[in-house]
């Protein structure tokens, strides 16, 4: 077996098909199949099996794919040491984030890394469903991802640093009848028109929980992923919405009210492949992201008037 064969096996476990692996590695499906056959010849037990039209890993294949992570990490360290790149402090580091995380973290990260001798961040926005974030770690050194508090954990193929556990509050116009309440319940909000995300994005599951707790379906009036746009539509009277408490700027026409009776909180996590932290510049970026997360939370704690009136960041 060799490094390339192990990587193909690892990618097959993540992507689920020979065609998807071939597209990711920019080779033909037949080349992928040939490498899998060569790898299989060196292993006395089956590594893959057919499930319908899909090729999946057996238990032995999953175990070897997990070991491939350690192999790639070790080889990455060796290559970086030879190249003199491992401890280079000012290397380029690519960071992707979904929109509200990018708005909150990117300015703080740029400020922290300004000046000579610091990593050079290359920033990008990526608005994908929850299951799409781990795949982005093939393209970026660090990926800021979000998932609901009670959602399944990220796969073992990525390393995870939790930056924030951010409450999701109910956003409404300041003159809305529910704005007089300090907190709202599922029954309070179930009959309101809702502005929510597209299918596959984690915030939608909270609305399902609201509907279950209230005993009736909620009305989905508009589908908008970008929270800054959502805030404007709420302010214009288009409905109410779930909004993150810390990572969006306050909107003067809105108030946020905490939601009782359901778990409405998301994790903002930094995902990366384990071998990426062999680079000092990536470790520095992760440390600055953790520092930025503390700043974001402390910024909310330093605004008692906002907490008392409910005018939190939207």
Tab-separated table of C-alpha atoms in Angstrom:
chain	number	residue	atom	x	y	z
A	1	UNK	CA	0.000	0.000	0.000
A	2	UNK	CA	1.099	3.590	-0.530
A	3	UNK	CA	0.029	7.064	0.519
A	4	UNK	CA	-2.104	7.658	-2.577
A	5	UNK	CA	-4.045	4.436	-2.105
A	6	UNK	CA	-4.710	5.242	1.528
A	7	UNK	CA	-5.915	8.717	0.615
A	8	UNK	CA	-8.283	7.269	-1.987
A	9	UNK	CA	-9.709	4.894	0.630
A	10	UNK	CA	-10.169	7.779	3.068
A	11	UNK	CA	-11.879	9.910	0.435
A	12	UNK	CA	-14.145	7.009	-0.559
A	13	UNK	CA	-15.300	6.727	3.058
A	14	UNK	CA	-16.145	10.432	3.109
A	15	UNK	CA	-17.589	10.919	-0.381
A	16	UNK	CA	-19.346	7.579	-0.869
A	17	UNK	CA	-18.618	6.868	-4.544
A	18	UNK	CA	-15.721	6.245	-6.905
A	19	UNK	CA	-17.009	8.979	-9.200
A	20	UNK	CA	-17.030	11.581	-6.408
A	21	UNK	CA	-13.489	10.606	-5.365
A	22	UNK	CA	-12.301	10.863	-8.978
A	23	UNK	CA	-13.802	14.362	-9.263
A	24	UNK	CA	-12.215	15.450	-5.976
A	25	UNK	CA	-8.754	14.136	-6.952
A	26	UNK	CA	-9.010	15.221	-10.615
A	27	UNK	CA	-8.459	11.748	-12.062
A	28	UNK	CA	-10.645	9.222	-13.895
A	29	UNK	CA	-12.933	6.760	-12.070
A	30	UNK	CA	-11.015	3.875	-13.678
A	31	UNK	CA	-7.766	5.144	-12.129
A	32	UNK	CA	-9.446	5.240	-8.708
A	33	UNK	CA	-10.800	1.705	-9.167
A	34	UNK	CA	-7.367	0.442	-10.209
A	35	UNK	CA	-5.716	1.913	-7.095
A	36	UNK	CA	-8.400	0.361	-4.879
A	37	UNK	CA	-7.769	-3.046	-6.474
A	38	UNK	CA	-4.021	-2.707	-5.883
A	39	UNK	CA	-4.627	-1.763	-2.259
A	40	UNK	CA	-7.003	-4.686	-1.786
A	41	UNK	CA	-4.337	-7.142	-2.985
A	42	UNK	CA	-2.131	-6.176	-0.031
A	43	UNK	CA	-4.899	-6.635	2.574
A	44	UNK	CA	-6.223	-10.121	3.487
A	45	UNK	CA	-9.799	-8.968	4.251
A	46	UNK	CA	-12.286	-7.019	2.097
A	47	UNK	CA	-12.001	-3.240	2.350
A	48	UNK	CA	-15.133	-2.351	0.340
A	49	UNK	CA	-18.525	-3.822	-0.408
A	50	UNK	CA	-21.529	-2.983	-2.542
A	51	UNK	CA	-24.681	-1.529	-1.010
A	52	UNK	CA	-27.024	-1.208	-3.944
A	53	UNK	CA	-25.207	0.953	-6.466
A	54	UNK	CA	-22.872	2.472	-3.861
A	55	UNK	CA	-19.400	1.264	-2.921
A	56	UNK	CA	-18.922	1.567	0.848
A	57	UNK	CA	-16.160	0.701	3.289
A	58	UNK	CA	-16.298	-2.447	5.351
A	59	UNK	CA	-15.330	-2.325	9.037
A	60	UNK	CA	-11.771	-3.188	8.012
A	61	UNK	CA	-11.850	-0.476	5.361
A	62	UNK	CA	-13.047	2.086	7.892
A	63	UNK	CA	-10.269	1.081	10.284
A	64	UNK	CA	-7.650	1.469	7.552
A	65	UNK	CA	-9.154	4.777	6.432
A	66	UNK	CA	-8.856	6.019	10.025
A	67	UNK	CA	-5.213	4.945	10.076
A	68	UNK	CA	-4.752	6.845	6.819
A	69	UNK	CA	-5.369	10.073	8.735
A	70	UNK	CA	-2.369	9.308	10.942
A	71	UNK	CA	-0.280	8.369	7.910
A	72	UNK	CA	-1.151	11.618	6.130
A	73	UNK	CA	-0.401	13.585	9.281
A	74	UNK	CA	3.016	11.953	9.651
A	75	UNK	CA	3.866	12.424	5.985
A	76	UNK	CA	2.688	16.019	6.083
A	77	UNK	CA	4.992	16.685	9.022
A	78	UNK	CA	7.924	15.096	7.200
A	79	UNK	CA	7.340	17.089	4.025
A	80	UNK	CA	6.925	20.350	5.895
A	81	UNK	CA	10.104	19.721	7.877
A	82	UNK	CA	12.065	19.044	4.701
A	83	UNK	CA	10.671	22.140	3.030
A	84	UNK	CA	11.389	24.345	6.007
A	85	UNK	CA	7.755	25.355	6.037
A	86	UNK	CA	6.524	23.754	9.207
A	87	UNK	CA	7.409	26.616	11.557
A	88	UNK	CA	7.127	29.488	9.121
A	89	UNK	CA	5.024	32.026	11.059
A	90	UNK	CA	3.974	34.196	8.111
A	91	UNK	CA	2.666	31.486	5.793
A	92	UNK	CA	-0.674	31.812	4.021
A	93	UNK	CA	-3.654	30.229	5.789
A	94	UNK	CA	-6.993	29.800	4.029
A	95	UNK	CA	-10.113	30.287	6.167
A	96	UNK	CA	-13.702	29.759	5.032
A	97	UNK	CA	-16.811	30.707	6.993
A	98	UNK	CA	-20.559	30.847	6.613
A	99	UNK	CA	-21.882	34.389	6.334
A	100	UNK	CA	-22.710	35.472	9.887
A	101	UNK	CA	-19.538	33.862	11.258
A	102	UNK	CA	-17.483	35.592	8.596
A	103	UNK	CA	-19.046	38.950	9.454
A	104	UNK	CA	-18.196	38.499	13.134
A	105	UNK	CA	-14.816	36.735	12.979
A	106	UNK	CA	-13.097	37.977	9.818
A	107	UNK	CA	-12.581	41.614	10.900
A	108	UNK	CA	-11.183	40.522	14.280
A	109	UNK	CA	-8.924	37.958	12.601
A	110	UNK	CA	-7.575	40.498	10.102
A	111	UNK	CA	-6.851	42.985	12.881
A	112	UNK	CA	-5.060	40.358	14.982
A	113	UNK	CA	-2.895	39.205	12.063
A	114	UNK	CA	-1.929	42.641	10.762
A	115	UNK	CA	1.773	43.389	10.657
A	116	UNK	CA	4.984	41.527	9.795
A	117	UNK	CA	5.692	38.008	10.975
A	118	UNK	CA	2.021	37.009	11.171
A	119	UNK	CA	0.125	34.455	9.076
A	120	UNK	CA	-1.386	35.805	5.863
A	121	UNK	CA	-5.116	34.952	5.916
A	122	UNK	CA	-6.931	34.120	2.697
A	123	UNK	CA	-10.639	34.454	3.449
A	124	UNK	CA	-13.686	33.027	1.682
A	125	UNK	CA	-17.408	32.721	2.347
A	126	UNK	CA	-19.087	29.314	1.999
A	127	UNK	CA	-22.829	28.967	2.517
A	128	UNK	CA	-23.456	25.194	2.520
A	129	UNK	CA	-25.758	22.754	4.317
A	130	UNK	CA	-24.388	21.317	7.551
A	131	UNK	CA	-23.156	18.084	5.981
A	132	UNK	CA	-21.151	20.053	3.428
A	133	UNK	CA	-18.741	21.687	5.883
A	134	UNK	CA	-16.414	18.698	6.501
A	135	UNK	CA	-15.816	18.365	2.764
A	136	UNK	CA	-14.627	21.972	2.629
A	137	UNK	CA	-11.637	21.039	4.803
A	138	UNK	CA	-10.071	19.561	1.676
A	139	UNK	CA	-9.988	23.043	0.122
A	140	UNK	CA	-9.301	25.270	3.154
A	141	UNK	CA	-6.977	25.095	6.147
A	142	UNK	CA	-9.761	26.117	8.564
A	143	UNK	CA	-13.530	26.071	8.054
A	144	UNK	CA	-15.944	27.888	10.374
A	145	UNK	CA	-19.049	25.706	10.491
A	146	UNK	CA	-22.298	25.693	12.429
A	147	UNK	CA	-24.549	22.962	13.777
A	148	UNK	CA	-27.385	22.884	16.279
A	149	UNK	CA	-26.655	22.022	19.896
A	150	UNK	CA	-28.403	18.642	19.659
A	151	UNK	CA	-27.312	17.750	16.109
A	152	UNK	CA	-25.001	14.777	15.453
A	153	UNK	CA	-21.309	15.566	15.988
A	154	UNK	CA	-18.917	16.208	13.127
A	155	UNK	CA	-17.302	13.110	11.578
A	156	UNK	CA	-14.028	11.768	12.953
A	157	UNK	CA	-12.288	12.734	9.716
A	158	UNK	CA	-12.009	16.345	10.914
A	159	UNK	CA	-10.640	17.956	14.066
A	160	UNK	CA	-12.996	20.349	15.854
A	161	UNK	CA	-12.422	23.470	17.946
A	162	UNK	CA	-15.673	24.869	19.365
A	163	UNK	CA	-15.528	28.662	19.279
A	164	UNK	CA	-19.037	29.647	20.426
A	165	UNK	CA	-22.214	28.039	21.689
A	166	UNK	CA	-24.491	30.794	20.504
A	167	UNK	CA	-28.170	31.198	21.498
A	168	UNK	CA	-30.729	31.693	18.752
A	169	UNK	CA	-33.330	34.287	19.755
A	170	UNK	CA	-36.615	35.294	18.134
A	171	UNK	CA	-36.264	38.530	16.173
A	172	UNK	CA	-39.299	40.783	15.727
A	173	UNK	CA	-40.054	44.447	15.040
A	174	UNK	CA	-39.715	46.655	18.108
A	175	UNK	CA	-43.440	47.468	17.989
A	176	UNK	CA	-44.551	43.817	17.751
A	177	UNK	CA	-47.027	42.766	20.501
A	178	UNK	CA	-44.645	40.015	21.665
A	179	UNK	CA	-41.866	42.575	22.169
A	180	UNK	CA	-43.406	43.424	25.543
A	181	UNK	CA	-42.458	39.946	26.813
A	182	UNK	CA	-39.032	39.216	28.298
A	183	UNK	CA	-39.119	35.675	26.843
A	184	UNK	CA	-41.393	33.934	24.350
A	185	UNK	CA	-42.650	30.352	24.195
A	186	UNK	CA	-43.442	28.071	21.253
A	187	UNK	CA	-47.156	28.752	21.744
A	188	UNK	CA	-46.475	32.518	21.596
A	189	UNK	CA	-44.757	32.321	18.220
A	190	UNK	CA	-46.247	29.262	16.478
A	191	UNK	CA	-48.959	31.243	14.663
A	192	UNK	CA	-46.635	33.994	13.409
A	193	UNK	CA	-45.350	34.057	9.793
A	194	UNK	CA	-41.726	32.891	9.844
A	195	UNK	CA	-38.691	33.829	7.816
A	196	UNK	CA	-36.340	30.875	7.822
A	197	UNK	CA	-33.468	29.195	5.977
A	198	UNK	CA	-33.547	26.831	3.038
A	199	UNK	CA	-33.809	23.060	3.455
A	200	UNK	CA	-30.666	21.385	4.785
A	201	UNK	CA	-29.549	24.278	6.978
A	202	UNK	CA	-29.558	23.673	10.726
A	203	UNK	CA	-31.731	26.561	11.952
A	204	UNK	CA	-34.731	24.917	10.310
A	205	UNK	CA	-34.708	22.109	12.883
A	206	UNK	CA	-35.494	24.615	15.648
A	207	UNK	CA	-38.719	25.534	13.861
A	208	UNK	CA	-39.611	21.851	13.782
A	209	UNK	CA	-39.073	21.771	17.553
A	210	UNK	CA	-41.249	24.878	17.995
A	211	UNK	CA	-44.029	23.254	15.970
A	212	UNK	CA	-43.793	20.043	17.997
A	213	UNK	CA	-43.865	21.915	21.322
A	214	UNK	CA	-46.818	24.080	20.243
A	215	UNK	CA	-48.734	21.164	18.761
A	216	UNK	CA	-49.261	22.774	15.351
A	217	UNK	CA	-47.397	23.558	12.163
A	218	UNK	CA	-45.721	26.918	11.721
A	219	UNK	CA	-46.207	29.116	8.678
A	220	UNK	CA	-43.037	29.513	6.587
A	221	UNK	CA	-43.484	32.831	4.810
A	222	UNK	CA	-40.009	33.425	3.326
A	223	UNK	CA	-36.815	31.419	2.758
A	224	UNK	CA	-33.653	33.516	3.227
A	225	UNK	CA	-30.262	32.241	4.404
A	226	UNK	CA	-28.396	35.525	4.895
A	227	UNK	CA	-29.203	36.892	8.357
A	228	UNK	CA	-28.503	40.512	7.347
A	229	UNK	CA	-31.235	40.212	4.703
A	230	UNK	CA	-33.501	38.423	7.190
A	231	UNK	CA	-33.149	41.355	9.604
A	232	UNK	CA	-34.325	43.801	6.949
A	233	UNK	CA	-37.316	41.641	6.043
A	234	UNK	CA	-38.296	41.286	9.706
A	235	UNK	CA	-37.993	45.064	10.151
A	236	UNK	CA	-40.250	45.555	7.118
A	237	UNK	CA	-42.978	43.427	8.715
A	238	UNK	CA	-42.395	40.266	6.712
A	239	UNK	CA	-42.543	38.000	9.750
A	240	UNK	CA	-40.414	36.887	12.670
A	241	UNK	CA	-37.203	34.849	12.547
A	242	UNK	CA	-34.601	33.027	14.573
A	243	UNK	CA	-31.442	35.114	14.761
A	244	UNK	CA	-28.018	34.527	16.332
A	245	UNK	CA	-27.474	36.567	19.474
A	246	UNK	CA	-23.791	37.466	19.166
A	247	UNK	CA	-22.547	37.212	15.586
A	248	UNK	CA	-24.837	39.757	13.905
A	249	UNK	CA	-24.815	43.526	14.335
A	250	UNK	CA	-27.757	45.133	16.176
A	251	UNK	CA	-30.574	46.376	13.994
A	252	UNK	CA	-32.241	49.562	15.320
A	253	UNK	CA	-35.763	48.452	14.338
A	254	UNK	CA	-35.614	44.974	15.889
A	255	UNK	CA	-35.663	43.338	19.300
A	256	UNK	CA	-34.571	39.803	20.125
A	257	UNK	CA	-36.381	37.677	22.674
A	258	UNK	CA	-35.015	34.438	24.165
A	259	UNK	CA	-37.058	31.339	23.406
A	260	UNK	CA	-38.229	29.086	26.241
A	261	UNK	CA	-39.275	25.466	25.951
A	262	UNK	CA	-36.993	24.309	23.122
A	263	UNK	CA	-33.230	24.053	22.667
A	264	UNK	CA	-32.309	26.948	20.406
A	265	UNK	CA	-28.534	27.166	20.307
A	266	UNK	CA	-25.909	26.578	17.646
A	267	UNK	CA	-22.259	25.646	17.837
A	268	UNK	CA	-19.811	27.663	15.790
A	269	UNK	CA	-16.892	25.294	15.281
A	270	UNK	CA	-13.541	25.576	13.543
A	271	UNK	CA	-13.030	22.419	11.474
A	272	UNK	CA	-9.764	21.304	9.966
A	273	UNK	CA	-8.022	18.157	8.881
A	274	UNK	CA	-5.721	16.941	11.668
A	275	UNK	CA	-2.582	17.260	9.563
A	276	UNK	CA	-3.167	20.987	8.999
A	277	UNK	CA	-2.019	21.874	12.517
A	278	UNK	CA	1.450	20.609	11.669
A	279	UNK	CA	1.850	24.188	10.394
A	280	UNK	CA	2.624	26.885	12.937
A	281	UNK	CA	0.648	29.460	10.936
A	282	UNK	CA	-2.529	27.357	11.169
A	283	UNK	CA	-2.058	26.940	14.930
A	284	UNK	CA	-1.706	30.719	15.227
A	285	UNK	CA	-4.915	31.302	13.261
A	286	UNK	CA	-6.819	28.843	15.471
A	287	UNK	CA	-5.541	30.625	18.578
A	288	UNK	CA	-6.658	34.000	17.196
A	289	UNK	CA	-10.083	32.573	16.344
A	290	UNK	CA	-10.471	31.412	19.954
A	291	UNK	CA	-9.455	34.872	21.135
A	292	UNK	CA	-11.951	36.469	18.730
A	293	UNK	CA	-14.722	34.238	20.094
A	294	UNK	CA	-14.038	35.520	23.617
A	295	UNK	CA	-14.143	39.089	22.313
A	296	UNK	CA	-17.506	38.485	20.631
A	297	UNK	CA	-19.014	37.137	23.850
A	298	UNK	CA	-17.497	39.862	26.007
A	299	UNK	CA	-18.858	42.495	23.641
A	300	UNK	CA	-22.373	41.242	24.425
A	301	UNK	CA	-21.639	41.135	28.162
A	302	UNK	CA	-20.483	44.765	28.035
A	303	UNK	CA	-23.886	45.901	26.714
A	304	UNK	CA	-26.258	45.554	29.707
A	305	UNK	CA	-28.784	47.963	28.239
A	306	UNK	CA	-29.072	45.799	25.163
A	307	UNK	CA	-29.676	42.721	27.299
A	308	UNK	CA	-32.350	44.404	29.414
A	309	UNK	CA	-34.338	45.717	26.451
A	310	UNK	CA	-33.770	42.716	24.231
A	311	UNK	CA	-31.972	44.735	21.553
A	312	UNK	CA	-29.304	42.156	20.966
A	313	UNK	CA	-27.220	41.702	17.856
A	314	UNK	CA	-29.180	40.428	14.885
